[in-house]
mmCIF file of C-alpha atoms in Angstrom:
data_model
loop_
_atom_site.group_PDB
_atom_site.id
_atom_site.type_symbol
_atom_site.label_atom_id
_atom_site.label_comp_id
_atom_site.label_asym_id
_atom_site.label_seq_id
_atom_site.Cartn_x
_atom_site.Cartn_y
_atom_site.Cartn_z
ATOM 1 C CA UNK A 23 23.745 -25.471 28.361
ATOM 2 C CA UNK A 24 20.636 -23.999 29.984
ATOM 3 C CA UNK A 25 17.810 -23.322 27.539
ATOM 4 C CA UNK A 26 16.993 -19.624 27.163
ATOM 5 C CA UNK A 27 13.938 -18.376 28.987
ATOM 6 C CA UNK A 28 10.851 -18.530 26.791
ATOM 7 C CA UNK A 29 9.362 -15.153 26.064
ATOM 8 C CA UNK A 30 6.526 -13.567 24.110
ATOM 9 C CA UNK A 31 7.317 -10.471 22.048
ATOM 10 C CA UNK A 32 4.621 -7.901 21.279
ATOM 11 C CA UNK A 33 5.276 -5.337 18.550
ATOM 12 C CA UNK A 34 2.966 -2.756 17.033
ATOM 13 C CA UNK A 35 2.495 0.826 15.975
ATOM 14 C CA UNK A 36 -0.442 3.162 16.473
ATOM 15 C CA UNK A 37 -1.326 6.856 16.379
ATOM 16 C CA UNK A 38 0.362 8.583 19.299
ATOM 17 C CA UNK A 39 -1.741 9.753 22.219
ATOM 18 C CA UNK A 40 -1.654 9.828 26.003
ATOM 19 C CA UNK A 41 -2.182 6.628 27.977
ATOM 20 C CA UNK A 42 -0.763 4.109 25.501
ATOM 21 C CA UNK A 43 1.944 2.778 27.810
ATOM 22 C CA UNK A 44 -0.498 2.630 30.726
ATOM 23 C CA UNK A 45 -2.952 0.672 28.585
ATOM 24 C CA UNK A 46 -0.313 -1.875 27.562
ATOM 25 C CA UNK A 47 1.261 -2.308 30.976
ATOM 26 C CA UNK A 48 -2.144 -2.403 32.642
ATOM 27 C CA UNK A 49 -3.297 -5.200 30.344
ATOM 28 C CA UNK A 50 -0.160 -7.247 31.021
ATOM 29 C CA UNK A 51 -0.266 -6.614 34.775
ATOM 30 C CA UNK A 52 -3.910 -7.690 34.877
ATOM 31 C CA UNK A 53 -2.843 -11.134 33.644
ATOM 32 C CA UNK A 54 0.338 -11.330 35.713
ATOM 33 C CA UNK A 55 2.629 -10.554 32.764
ATOM 34 C CA UNK A 56 6.253 -9.991 33.763
ATOM 35 C CA UNK A 57 7.805 -7.452 31.384
ATOM 36 C CA UNK A 58 11.533 -8.071 30.937
ATOM 37 C CA UNK A 59 12.180 -5.642 28.086
ATOM 38 C CA UNK A 60 10.272 -2.609 26.830
ATOM 39 C CA UNK A 61 11.112 -0.114 24.114
ATOM 40 C CA UNK A 62 9.162 2.885 22.830
ATOM 41 C CA UNK A 63 9.501 5.462 20.100
ATOM 42 C CA UNK A 64 7.350 8.322 18.892
ATOM 43 C CA UNK A 65 7.872 9.757 15.416
ATOM 44 C CA UNK A 66 7.005 13.471 15.568
ATOM 45 C CA UNK A 67 6.845 13.721 11.767
ATOM 46 C CA UNK A 68 4.035 11.170 11.424
ATOM 47 C CA UNK A 69 2.558 11.305 14.922
ATOM 48 C CA UNK A 70 2.999 7.553 15.212
ATOM 49 C CA UNK A 71 3.916 5.552 18.303
ATOM 50 C CA UNK A 72 5.918 2.303 18.200
ATOM 51 C CA UNK A 73 6.671 -0.258 20.882
ATOM 52 C CA UNK A 74 8.252 -3.638 21.481
ATOM 53 C CA UNK A 75 7.335 -5.468 24.697
ATOM 54 C CA UNK A 76 8.952 -8.690 25.880
ATOM 55 C CA UNK A 77 7.144 -10.773 28.508
ATOM 56 C CA UNK A 78 8.149 -13.944 30.352
ATOM 57 C CA UNK A 79 5.989 -16.726 28.938
ATOM 58 C CA UNK A 80 5.723 -18.514 32.282
ATOM 59 C CA UNK A 81 4.221 -15.426 33.906
ATOM 60 C CA UNK A 82 1.022 -15.599 31.862
ATOM 61 C CA UNK A 83 -1.844 -18.081 32.353
ATOM 62 C CA UNK A 84 -2.194 -18.671 28.594
ATOM 63 C CA UNK A 85 -0.013 -19.453 25.580
ATOM 64 C CA UNK A 86 0.999 -17.223 22.658
ATOM 65 C CA UNK A 87 -2.280 -17.874 20.850
ATOM 66 C CA UNK A 88 -4.197 -16.854 23.951
ATOM 67 C CA UNK A 89 -2.123 -13.706 24.263
ATOM 68 C CA UNK A 90 -2.838 -12.821 20.634
ATOM 69 C CA UNK A 91 -6.547 -13.312 21.109
ATOM 70 C CA UNK A 92 -6.687 -11.120 24.200
ATOM 71 C CA UNK A 93 -4.250 -8.456 23.043
ATOM 72 C CA UNK A 94 -6.298 -7.943 19.887
ATOM 73 C CA UNK A 95 -8.793 -5.910 21.907
ATOM 74 C CA UNK A 96 -5.999 -3.660 23.170
ATOM 75 C CA UNK A 97 -4.628 -3.192 19.650
ATOM 76 C CA UNK A 98 -8.076 -2.307 18.349
ATOM 77 C CA UNK A 99 -8.650 0.143 21.206
ATOM 78 C CA UNK A 100 -5.375 1.881 20.344
ATOM 79 C CA UNK A 101 -6.080 1.853 16.581
ATOM 80 C CA UNK A 102 -2.920 -0.185 16.039
ATOM 81 C CA UNK A 103 -1.818 -1.157 12.571
ATOM 82 C CA UNK A 104 -2.988 -4.511 11.281
ATOM 83 C CA UNK A 105 0.652 -5.616 11.308
ATOM 84 C CA UNK A 106 0.838 -5.859 15.114
ATOM 85 C CA UNK A 107 2.368 -9.145 16.148
ATOM 86 C CA UNK A 108 2.824 -11.487 19.068
ATOM 87 C CA UNK A 109 5.747 -13.859 18.561
ATOM 88 C CA UNK A 110 6.977 -16.749 20.669
ATOM 89 C CA UNK A 111 10.715 -17.241 21.206
ATOM 90 C CA UNK A 112 9.966 -20.912 21.790
ATOM 91 C CA UNK A 113 9.094 -21.275 18.100
ATOM 92 C CA UNK A 114 12.147 -22.098 15.989
ATOM 93 C CA UNK A 115 12.856 -19.557 13.272
ATOM 94 C CA UNK A 116 13.314 -20.772 9.712
ATOM 95 C CA UNK A 117 15.092 -19.097 6.833
ATOM 96 C CA UNK A 118 15.621 -19.919 3.174
ATOM 97 C CA UNK A 119 18.677 -18.412 1.486
ATOM 98 C CA UNK A 120 18.881 -17.443 -2.191
ATOM 99 C CA UNK A 121 22.358 -17.241 -3.756
ATOM 100 C CA UNK A 122 24.170 -16.888 -7.061
ATOM 101 C CA UNK A 123 27.958 -17.256 -7.345
ATOM 102 C CA UNK A 124 29.367 -14.951 -4.647
ATOM 103 C CA UNK A 125 29.649 -16.986 -1.465
ATOM 104 C CA UNK A 126 30.891 -14.605 1.216
ATOM 105 C CA UNK A 127 27.487 -13.886 2.750
ATOM 106 C CA UNK A 128 26.396 -17.534 2.665
ATOM 107 C CA UNK A 129 29.673 -18.727 4.196
ATOM 108 C CA UNK A 130 29.260 -16.192 6.979
ATOM 109 C CA UNK A 131 25.650 -17.152 7.714
ATOM 110 C CA UNK A 132 26.462 -20.855 7.719
ATOM 111 C CA UNK A 133 29.307 -20.268 10.158
ATOM 112 C CA UNK A 134 27.168 -18.184 12.500
ATOM 113 C CA UNK A 135 24.398 -20.794 12.488
ATOM 114 C CA UNK A 136 26.831 -23.675 13.031
ATOM 115 C CA UNK A 137 28.438 -21.887 15.997
ATOM 116 C CA UNK A 138 25.083 -21.052 17.561
ATOM 117 C CA UNK A 139 25.673 -17.339 17.152
ATOM 118 C CA UNK A 140 22.652 -16.969 14.851
ATOM 119 C CA UNK A 141 19.633 -18.826 16.203
ATOM 120 C CA UNK A 142 17.829 -19.915 13.057
ATOM 121 C CA UNK A 143 17.324 -23.077 11.017
ATOM 122 C CA UNK A 144 18.380 -22.638 7.402
ATOM 123 C CA UNK A 145 15.821 -24.908 5.784
ATOM 124 C CA UNK A 146 17.279 -24.709 2.282
ATOM 125 C CA UNK A 147 19.622 -22.810 0.008
ATOM 126 C CA UNK A 148 18.492 -22.100 -3.551
ATOM 127 C CA UNK A 149 20.975 -21.023 -6.213
ATOM 128 C CA UNK A 150 20.745 -20.071 -9.852
ATOM 129 C CA UNK A 151 24.295 -21.491 -10.130
ATOM 130 C CA UNK A 152 25.735 -24.622 -8.535
ATOM 131 C CA UNK A 153 28.847 -22.910 -7.175
ATOM 132 C CA UNK A 154 27.722 -23.036 -3.546
ATOM 133 C CA UNK A 155 26.148 -26.494 -3.508
ATOM 134 C CA UNK A 156 29.058 -28.303 -1.840
ATOM 135 C CA UNK A 157 29.489 -25.915 1.100
ATOM 136 C CA UNK A 158 25.733 -25.912 1.683
ATOM 137 C CA UNK A 159 25.480 -29.697 1.751
ATOM 138 C CA UNK A 160 28.583 -29.917 3.947
ATOM 139 C CA UNK A 161 26.484 -28.150 6.586
ATOM 140 C CA UNK A 162 23.699 -30.698 6.159
ATOM 141 C CA UNK A 163 21.403 -28.260 4.376
ATOM 142 C CA UNK A 164 19.575 -29.076 1.115
ATOM 143 C CA UNK A 165 20.747 -27.167 -1.947
ATOM 144 C CA UNK A 166 18.435 -26.659 -4.911
ATOM 145 C CA UNK A 167 19.800 -25.562 -8.272
ATOM 146 C CA UNK A 168 17.296 -23.535 -10.297
ATOM 147 C CA UNK A 169 18.762 -22.332 -13.620
ATOM 148 C CA UNK A 170 17.586 -18.987 -15.016
ATOM 149 C CA UNK A 171 17.861 -19.419 -18.796
ATOM 150 C CA UNK A 172 17.184 -16.523 -21.138
ATOM 151 C CA UNK A 173 13.469 -16.401 -21.753
ATOM 152 C CA UNK A 174 12.752 -18.804 -18.908
ATOM 153 C CA UNK A 175 12.956 -16.600 -15.819
ATOM 154 C CA UNK A 176 9.236 -16.626 -15.118
ATOM 155 C CA UNK A 177 9.192 -20.417 -14.836
ATOM 156 C CA UNK A 178 12.392 -20.330 -12.781
ATOM 157 C CA UNK A 179 10.874 -17.934 -10.282
ATOM 158 C CA UNK A 180 7.790 -20.123 -9.998
ATOM 159 C CA UNK A 181 10.060 -23.019 -9.082
ATOM 160 C CA UNK A 182 11.867 -20.831 -6.549
ATOM 161 C CA UNK A 183 8.528 -19.792 -5.088
ATOM 162 C CA UNK A 184 7.443 -23.406 -4.609
ATOM 163 C CA UNK A 185 10.747 -24.347 -2.976
ATOM 164 C CA UNK A 186 10.630 -21.372 -0.602
ATOM 165 C CA UNK A 187 6.938 -21.575 0.310
ATOM 166 C CA UNK A 188 7.299 -25.259 1.130
ATOM 167 C CA UNK A 189 9.167 -24.195 4.277
ATOM 168 C CA UNK A 190 6.987 -21.165 5.155
ATOM 169 C CA UNK A 191 10.133 -19.346 6.342
ATOM 170 C CA UNK A 192 10.271 -16.387 8.680
ATOM 171 C CA UNK A 193 12.941 -14.893 6.403
ATOM 172 C CA UNK A 194 13.896 -15.211 2.745
ATOM 173 C CA UNK A 195 17.505 -14.038 2.573
ATOM 174 C CA UNK A 196 18.907 -12.771 -0.711
ATOM 175 C CA UNK A 197 22.592 -13.403 0.049
ATOM 176 C CA UNK A 198 24.010 -11.723 -3.070
ATOM 177 C CA UNK A 199 21.315 -13.326 -5.230
ATOM 178 C CA UNK A 200 21.793 -11.623 -8.576
ATOM 179 C CA UNK A 201 18.254 -11.900 -9.897
ATOM 180 C CA UNK A 202 15.527 -9.280 -9.507
ATOM 181 C CA UNK A 203 12.474 -10.626 -7.692
ATOM 182 C CA UNK A 204 9.267 -10.115 -9.685
ATOM 183 C CA UNK A 205 6.608 -7.859 -8.204
ATOM 184 C CA UNK A 206 4.321 -10.717 -7.161
ATOM 185 C CA UNK A 207 7.059 -12.345 -5.070
ATOM 186 C CA UNK A 208 7.947 -8.985 -3.538
ATOM 187 C CA UNK A 209 4.304 -8.669 -2.520
ATOM 188 C CA UNK A 210 3.885 -12.220 -1.237
ATOM 189 C CA UNK A 211 7.168 -12.152 0.701
ATOM 190 C CA UNK A 212 6.754 -8.572 1.935
ATOM 191 C CA UNK A 213 8.334 -8.070 5.327
ATOM 192 C CA UNK A 214 10.227 -11.385 5.030
ATOM 193 C CA UNK A 215 12.494 -11.000 1.988
ATOM 194 C CA UNK A 216 15.780 -9.389 3.015
ATOM 195 C CA UNK A 217 18.485 -8.171 0.627
ATOM 196 C CA UNK A 218 22.057 -6.926 0.983
ATOM 197 C CA UNK A 219 23.887 -4.712 -1.483
ATOM 198 C CA UNK A 220 26.870 -2.389 -1.590
ATOM 199 C CA UNK A 221 26.369 1.249 -0.682
ATOM 200 C CA UNK A 222 27.525 2.705 -3.989
ATOM 201 C CA UNK A 223 23.962 2.891 -5.276
ATOM 202 C CA UNK A 224 22.760 5.136 -6.776
ATOM 203 C CA UNK A 225 26.100 6.858 -7.426
ATOM 204 C CA UNK A 226 27.827 3.969 -9.205
ATOM 205 C CA UNK A 227 25.267 1.898 -11.059
ATOM 206 C CA UNK A 228 25.803 -0.906 -13.517
ATOM 207 C CA UNK A 229 28.866 -3.103 -13.954
ATOM 208 C CA UNK A 230 32.019 -2.909 -11.851
ATOM 209 C CA UNK A 231 30.853 -0.441 -9.170
ATOM 210 C CA UNK A 232 34.083 -0.907 -7.197
ATOM 211 C CA UNK A 233 36.123 0.048 -10.228
ATOM 212 C CA UNK A 234 33.979 3.159 -10.656
ATOM 213 C CA UNK A 235 34.338 4.036 -6.979
ATOM 214 C CA UNK A 236 38.111 3.477 -7.083
ATOM 215 C CA UNK A 237 38.431 5.814 -10.058
ATOM 216 C CA UNK A 238 36.372 8.413 -8.206
ATOM 217 C CA UNK A 239 38.548 8.087 -5.100
ATOM 218 C CA UNK A 240 35.827 7.275 -2.571
ATOM 219 C CA UNK A 241 36.836 7.073 1.099
ATOM 220 C CA UNK A 242 34.044 4.873 2.431
ATOM 221 C CA UNK A 243 32.741 1.465 1.397
ATOM 222 C CA UNK A 244 29.436 0.396 2.874
ATOM 223 C CA UNK A 245 26.480 -1.957 2.716
ATOM 224 C CA UNK A 246 22.716 -1.688 3.057
ATOM 225 C CA UNK A 247 20.443 -4.428 4.385
ATOM 226 C CA UNK A 248 16.799 -3.815 3.506
ATOM 227 C CA UNK A 249 13.456 -5.434 2.899
ATOM 228 C CA UNK A 250 12.767 -6.280 -0.724
ATOM 229 C CA UNK A 251 10.066 -4.344 -2.553
ATOM 230 C CA UNK A 252 9.130 -3.913 -6.190
ATOM 231 C CA UNK A 253 11.208 -0.705 -6.147
ATOM 232 C CA UNK A 254 14.655 -2.115 -6.847
ATOM 233 C CA UNK A 255 17.062 -1.690 -3.898
ATOM 234 C CA UNK A 256 14.746 0.911 -2.384
ATOM 235 C CA UNK A 257 12.866 -1.046 0.286
ATOM 236 C CA UNK A 258 12.739 -0.125 4.002
ATOM 237 C CA UNK A 259 16.278 -0.118 5.404
ATOM 238 C CA UNK A 260 17.030 -2.444 8.311
ATOM 239 C CA UNK A 261 20.727 -1.708 8.781
ATOM 240 C CA UNK A 262 23.664 0.052 7.151
ATOM 241 C CA UNK A 263 27.356 0.209 7.917
ATOM 242 C CA UNK A 264 30.595 1.509 6.420
ATOM 243 C CA UNK A 265 34.319 0.847 6.478
ATOM 244 C CA UNK A 266 37.036 3.309 5.482
ATOM 245 C CA UNK A 267 39.226 2.956 2.415
ATOM 246 C CA UNK A 268 42.037 5.218 1.263
ATOM 247 C CA UNK A 269 44.220 6.108 -1.699
ATOM 248 C CA UNK A 270 46.463 3.107 -1.088
ATOM 249 C CA UNK A 271 43.675 0.553 -1.490
ATOM 250 C CA UNK A 272 43.444 -1.282 -4.786
ATOM 251 C CA UNK A 273 40.167 -2.306 -6.374
ATOM 252 C CA UNK A 274 40.734 -5.777 -4.908
ATOM 253 C CA UNK A 275 41.224 -4.275 -1.432
ATOM 254 C CA UNK A 276 37.980 -2.335 -1.783
ATOM 255 C CA UNK A 277 36.095 -5.446 -2.915
ATOM 256 C CA UNK A 278 37.446 -7.404 0.075
ATOM 257 C CA UNK A 279 36.460 -4.671 2.518
ATOM 258 C CA UNK A 280 33.077 -4.355 0.852
ATOM 259 C CA UNK A 281 32.446 -8.065 1.281
ATOM 260 C CA UNK A 282 33.431 -7.848 4.937
ATOM 261 C CA UNK A 283 30.939 -5.094 5.645
ATOM 262 C CA UNK A 284 28.211 -6.843 3.628
ATOM 263 C CA UNK A 285 28.567 -9.986 5.752
ATOM 264 C CA UNK A 286 28.321 -8.143 9.052
ATOM 265 C CA UNK A 287 25.449 -5.928 7.969
ATOM 266 C CA UNK A 288 23.376 -8.799 6.568
ATOM 267 C CA UNK A 289 23.886 -10.965 9.651
ATOM 268 C CA UNK A 290 22.964 -8.104 11.972
ATOM 269 C CA UNK A 291 19.892 -7.157 9.963
ATOM 270 C CA UNK A 292 18.738 -10.767 9.809
ATOM 271 C CA UNK A 293 19.200 -11.168 13.556
ATOM 272 C CA UNK A 294 17.131 -8.065 14.277
ATOM 273 C CA UNK A 295 14.420 -9.294 11.919
ATOM 274 C CA UNK A 296 14.284 -12.745 13.522
ATOM 275 C CA UNK A 297 14.101 -11.189 16.978
ATOM 276 C CA UNK A 298 11.145 -9.028 15.889
ATOM 277 C CA UNK A 299 13.084 -5.839 16.512
ATOM 278 C CA UNK A 300 12.165 -4.207 13.198
ATOM 279 C CA UNK A 301 8.882 -2.338 12.765
ATOM 280 C CA UNK A 302 8.080 -1.103 9.256
ATOM 281 C CA UNK A 303 6.059 2.067 8.740
ATOM 282 C CA UNK A 304 5.735 3.106 5.129
ATOM 283 C CA UNK A 305 9.224 3.031 3.668
ATOM 284 C CA UNK A 306 10.964 3.558 7.007
ATOM 285 C CA UNK A 307 11.783 1.295 9.905
ATOM 286 C CA UNK A 308 12.069 1.548 13.649
ATOM 287 C CA UNK A 309 14.665 -0.881 14.994
ATOM 288 C CA UNK A 310 14.507 -1.587 18.734
#
């Protein structure tokens, strides 16, 4: 199999004005940069401009670090946010997955990685239960069991932090991890921690949301993939999707369909994140 062409990806946002695209393309052309993908968006409500530029690595006379150093002047000239990035597709992406007992999202991610469909190295899986240890290790991935005893959650989260930070992952995936991240982890993993949950929030909160939804006679089951913030389940949304249900579906049918849509939505959101397609501005995202 031929290795994919190495590319550099530039993403940033800045106040909208005339000449932005000319400034970017002029800078790249000056250094021989061959643009193979370009996306733009202007938000009229905030007056903010967003872009994602993809350049052939072999067309430039310097590496990704050199591109970052030189593009910094362009970003400053355009008053770009400090979060502007230059990423290198030649750098392997790493993810750490956090789980509890439900395994559908983990099984799906492991399958996509094993088949080559999702291009990421899962460095470790961390669970507050041991239910998913065997399937993780069957894929050759380390599994770490971190219990969360009553009164001992702070110490447990410190252990989780150490295990995650050891790998410096590009993504921390909460694959139905049923523990609420403390505010300091939300801050330290901002823009990297990704969660998935059913779409019944905030209508059906608490225990047995599918039972509540079934009693109410809902016609859609969905899922939301979002970045984790200290505001529970309210971080910037990366992706959402729905699947129809009807009066003939039992609670079990709704749960099964909900799990299906959670798997797809999480995998898609994670892919977009790893490909640097998601730009966060406040509590909203632009996904190219």
